[in-house]
Amino acid sequence: MTETTRPRLLLLDGHSLAYRAFFALPVENFSTATGQNTNAVYGFTSMLVNVLRDEQPTHVAVAFDVSRQTFRTEEYAEYKAKRNKTPSEFSSQLPLIERMLDSFSIRYIKYPGYEADDIIATLVTQALADETSGLEVLILTGDRDSIQLVTERSTVLYPMRGVSDLSRMTPAFVEDKYGVPPHRYPELAAIVGEQSDNLPGVPGVGAGFAAKWINTYDGLDNVIAQADKITGKKGEAFREHLGDVIRNRRLNALVRDLDLGVRVDDLVLGEWDRSSALELLDELEFRGELRTRILDVVAPGEDAPVEPGIEVDGTTLAHDTVAAWLAEVGDATVGLSVRGSWGSGTGRVTGLALALADGRAAYVDVEAMSVDDDAAVAAWLSDPSRPKVLHDAKGPLLALTAQGWSLAGVVEDTALAAYLVAPDQRSYDLADLSLRYLHRELTVAEDDDQGMLFDEDANLSQAAMVQARAALDLSAELADEVEKAGGRGLLTDVEMPLVGILAGMEQTGIAVDIEHLEGLESHFGDLVREEAEAAYAVIGREINLGSPKQLQVILFDELGMPKTKRTKTGYTTDADALQKLATTNPHPFLLHLLRHREVIRLRQTIEGLLKTVQPDGRIHTTFHQTIAATGRLSSTDPNLQNIPVRTEEGRRIRESFVVGDGYDSLMTADYSQIEMRIMAHLSEDALLIEAFRTGRDFHAETASRVFDVAPEDVTPEMRAKIKAMNYGLAYGLSAFGLSQQLGIDPGEASGLMTEYFETFGGIRDYLTGVVDEARRTGFTETIMGRRRYLPDLTSDNRMRREGAERMALNAPIQGSAADLIKVAMLRTDTALRGSGLRSRMLLQVHDELVFEVADGESEALEVLVREQMAGAADLTVPLDVSVGTGRSWHEAAH
DNA sequence: ATTGTCACG
DNA sequence: ACGTACGTGACAATG
């Protein structure tokens, strides 16, 4: 222990290393849930810790460039001019690297007007000047200019490929590789040139000749002085480009005497800041191997390198012991995992796993419970003062309800929490979240007792308890994240209470007139056959009309029609393109094909619906609360949010959704122009607000203002144009998109947009402001504070960037509308319960709610629903609700 | 598993 | 020069 380690100074060129890492590591594999890219941070950190581990330096510093403007660009404007603009995906990672260094107590140094190399050169010079210290110097850099700093006591470590191979440049190595000693390397570079710095050298002269000259004449100065003596083409070229060479030499000389205000002694490696380092590793989602390696290096032996999986201490409770266990739990928060099944309006529970923060856990075999156990479980589940945490509570809730239990006291739903924190994820799988936020594997330890029989039941109950524990642990972790994202109110007051409502709607389902649906199926089936045969007759053979590939052969090869817009694999045959073809070339095949598409689609929709009708004669969809990044719900199995409505034929399908037995009618209530109203509210555009306050036809009102005519003089054409414009606004519309929508030319569409924005300046200002702010903060926000992260706003890829800009325009509008109708559902549900009405909510279709009306409740329900929907938010414009009632969904909509 | 198409708000 | 409106889900064809 008394042996003194030899002092070693490690200097890193932060910029060049991070830049290399940025290009070496695929960005897709290195980004966090919120979209922060981490490839440069990862690669830099990885190189840093490897060198810390392998070289054991006592002193460390990292040098950074401040900007591209340096004394070199002052002197020679073309210096590094050929380099592409620094991608913002890279720049955004530099502050993270600095935080990483702070947490490791590693100094980083910048000096305006100079490059990182100059800082390193200065420190190397200082370190070598003090010969008594015997300080050894290591320079980790991706910039070859530093080779001039190599001496017997200073070595350059240069990354060869990617971020893992380091080449150790000692004087002997440099001499061997380049043919000149290190201090002469910049002389050689001056002759050869440096492409990455945009410093052209002597054409036709490579490193070999340059080294020969330098050695023969003893240095570049002498080569220049005796330039006449060099014969041949190369000599001629050298004389001709002498100016470049002299300039190169001046620029590639590193500055060694900057006044940094830091001495080598100040660079002693200090104590790391454990909590900020761990926090940053979590934030960057660095786990697994790198996390282990980092912790091993900066804090050897301090943190167990291998993270254990989630563990619980519990077994299946014996018969008649559940009540006692639950009594012992008291009012502690319990992680709850429900085993069983649910869906299609039914469900059942086979087991319950409970876990506590101290590791205790229990599994209840619901199928083998005593009467007392059952009562105890029922009481605990329904007691709102016994707090519970679940992951994705809707399914469990459905199963418990089907079992005759009620559930109360759910204080956190970890799936919803994770969704609010990062709404763009595909899934919120418990195991993934455990890894991401807890850095724990969600696997059950294998039973290694050889003598024991494999007990499947024990494993299942163990897995359930582990999941219960994971949900509990996650809730603590995610609560912080939700707080940080400002999502607590939304989670507690909106998303979580909505779970019960959605479960109820799914369980209730909507009644279907099967005979009517079957009648439509055969009707459209007939039409499908007719159209197919007519199409075959035209071309003289049978093809698969559903195959875009076969259609392309017929349309573009055999019928010789003009090629449409390209897709990845060929040319599009979508309805839009075919419609366009048909206007110039009304070939009968095209017409039959289009009609065939239409009717086969309707038939398919009907067939799909028929397959999902349950024995109770109703369809029970599943609503998803964590799919749409904007905050909307989605619906599957079947999707009841895309039942046809736009054509008369399609609407006939809605005749099949009918009032169920024991009820009087269906009622639908929808918000009119909800998105434009939100736009008016958010933009505070006075004219738009006024247009809504008149209460008259909104599109006509706005058209009258844009075209500056009296409302009664607005023509249908004017109204149609402004309507398309109004709808397009929230989508980030382009002149092209608008022209496509309206079938006018892009120039006219562009003029229309200009007119519109001149009239509604507040909207234009709002829209540009939204994108600017999102670019600054990294996210957009709805009226209720729902965030969507859009890292691509700063992408260098134009497509991605512009795509993100359109999402930024749309997310606050669509998302606020989603917030609003969710609040309306909560208010309506509460009011319904309080009113004693029997009517019930069945469906939500983004801006519409569908109810089943009990006998004699029609008027009361309408009043209640109108009041609760209109009062869901206090906007600067009124929320208009239109309501209709009928025997079917189709009738109700009239 | 991905692509193309088309239904909805 | 290039692609072109936001958000979903279902189905069939095709790799």
mmCIF file of C-alpha atoms in Angstrom, chain A residues 178-180 184 187-188 190-192 201-227 229-242 245:
data_model
loop_
_atom_site.group_PDB
_atom_site.id
_atom_site.type_symbol
_atom_site.label_atom_id
_atom_site.label_comp_id
_atom_site.label_asym_id
_atom_site.label_seq_id
_atom_site.Cartn_x
_atom_site.Cartn_y
_atom_site.Cartn_z
ATOM 1 C CA TYR A 178 5.454 8.005 -41.024
ATOM 2 C CA GLY A 179 9.227 7.925 -41.508
ATOM 3 C CA VAL A 180 9.817 11.073 -39.478
ATOM 4 C CA ARG A 184 8.622 16.654 -37.639
ATOM 5 C CA GLU A 187 6.189 19.309 -41.432
ATOM 6 C CA LEU A 188 5.226 16.180 -43.271
ATOM 7 C CA ALA A 190 2.146 20.434 -44.279
ATOM 8 C CA ILE A 191 3.518 18.917 -47.482
ATOM 9 C CA VAL A 192 0.953 16.136 -47.808
ATOM 10 C CA GLY A 201 -0.966 19.811 -49.827
ATOM 11 C CA VAL A 202 1.373 19.378 -52.755
ATOM 12 C CA PRO A 203 -0.439 17.381 -55.417
ATOM 13 C CA GLY A 204 1.190 14.089 -56.276
ATOM 14 C CA VAL A 205 3.379 14.050 -53.200
ATOM 15 C CA GLY A 206 2.598 11.439 -50.589
ATOM 16 C CA ALA A 207 3.946 10.747 -47.135
ATOM 17 C CA GLY A 208 6.866 8.725 -48.510
ATOM 18 C CA PHE A 209 8.405 11.485 -50.608
ATOM 19 C CA ALA A 210 7.652 14.120 -48.000
ATOM 20 C CA ALA A 211 9.471 12.103 -45.342
ATOM 21 C CA LYS A 212 12.418 11.532 -47.663
ATOM 22 C CA TRP A 213 12.786 15.254 -48.342
ATOM 23 C CA ILE A 214 12.483 16.177 -44.684
ATOM 24 C CA ASN A 215 15.133 13.657 -43.706
ATOM 25 C CA THR A 216 17.479 14.453 -46.584
ATOM 26 C CA TYR A 217 17.492 18.203 -46.031
ATOM 27 C CA ASP A 218 17.029 18.020 -42.239
ATOM 28 C CA GLY A 219 13.685 19.604 -41.733
ATOM 29 C CA LEU A 220 11.047 21.468 -43.704
ATOM 30 C CA ASP A 221 12.795 24.847 -43.366
ATOM 31 C CA ASN A 222 15.797 23.476 -45.189
ATOM 32 C CA VAL A 223 13.631 21.737 -47.768
ATOM 33 C CA ILE A 224 12.101 25.106 -48.527
ATOM 34 C CA ALA A 225 15.447 26.886 -48.538
ATOM 35 C CA GLN A 226 16.860 24.379 -50.993
ATOM 36 C CA ALA A 227 13.686 23.766 -52.965
ATOM 37 C CA LYS A 229 17.574 21.227 -55.692
ATOM 38 C CA ILE A 230 14.543 18.939 -55.813
ATOM 39 C CA THR A 231 14.272 17.528 -59.279
ATOM 40 C CA GLY A 232 11.418 16.152 -61.308
ATOM 41 C CA LYS A 233 7.677 16.725 -61.469
ATOM 42 C CA LYS A 234 7.327 16.493 -57.709
ATOM 43 C CA GLY A 235 9.948 19.139 -57.134
ATOM 44 C CA GLU A 236 8.184 21.380 -59.570
ATOM 45 C CA ALA A 237 4.869 20.810 -57.818
ATOM 46 C CA PHE A 238 6.477 21.552 -54.473
ATOM 47 C CA ARG A 239 7.847 24.894 -55.657
ATOM 48 C CA GLU A 240 4.533 25.736 -57.192
ATOM 49 C CA HIS A 241 2.582 25.013 -53.986
ATOM 50 C CA LEU A 242 5.157 26.395 -51.599
ATOM 51 C CA VAL A 245 2.906 24.302 -47.542
#
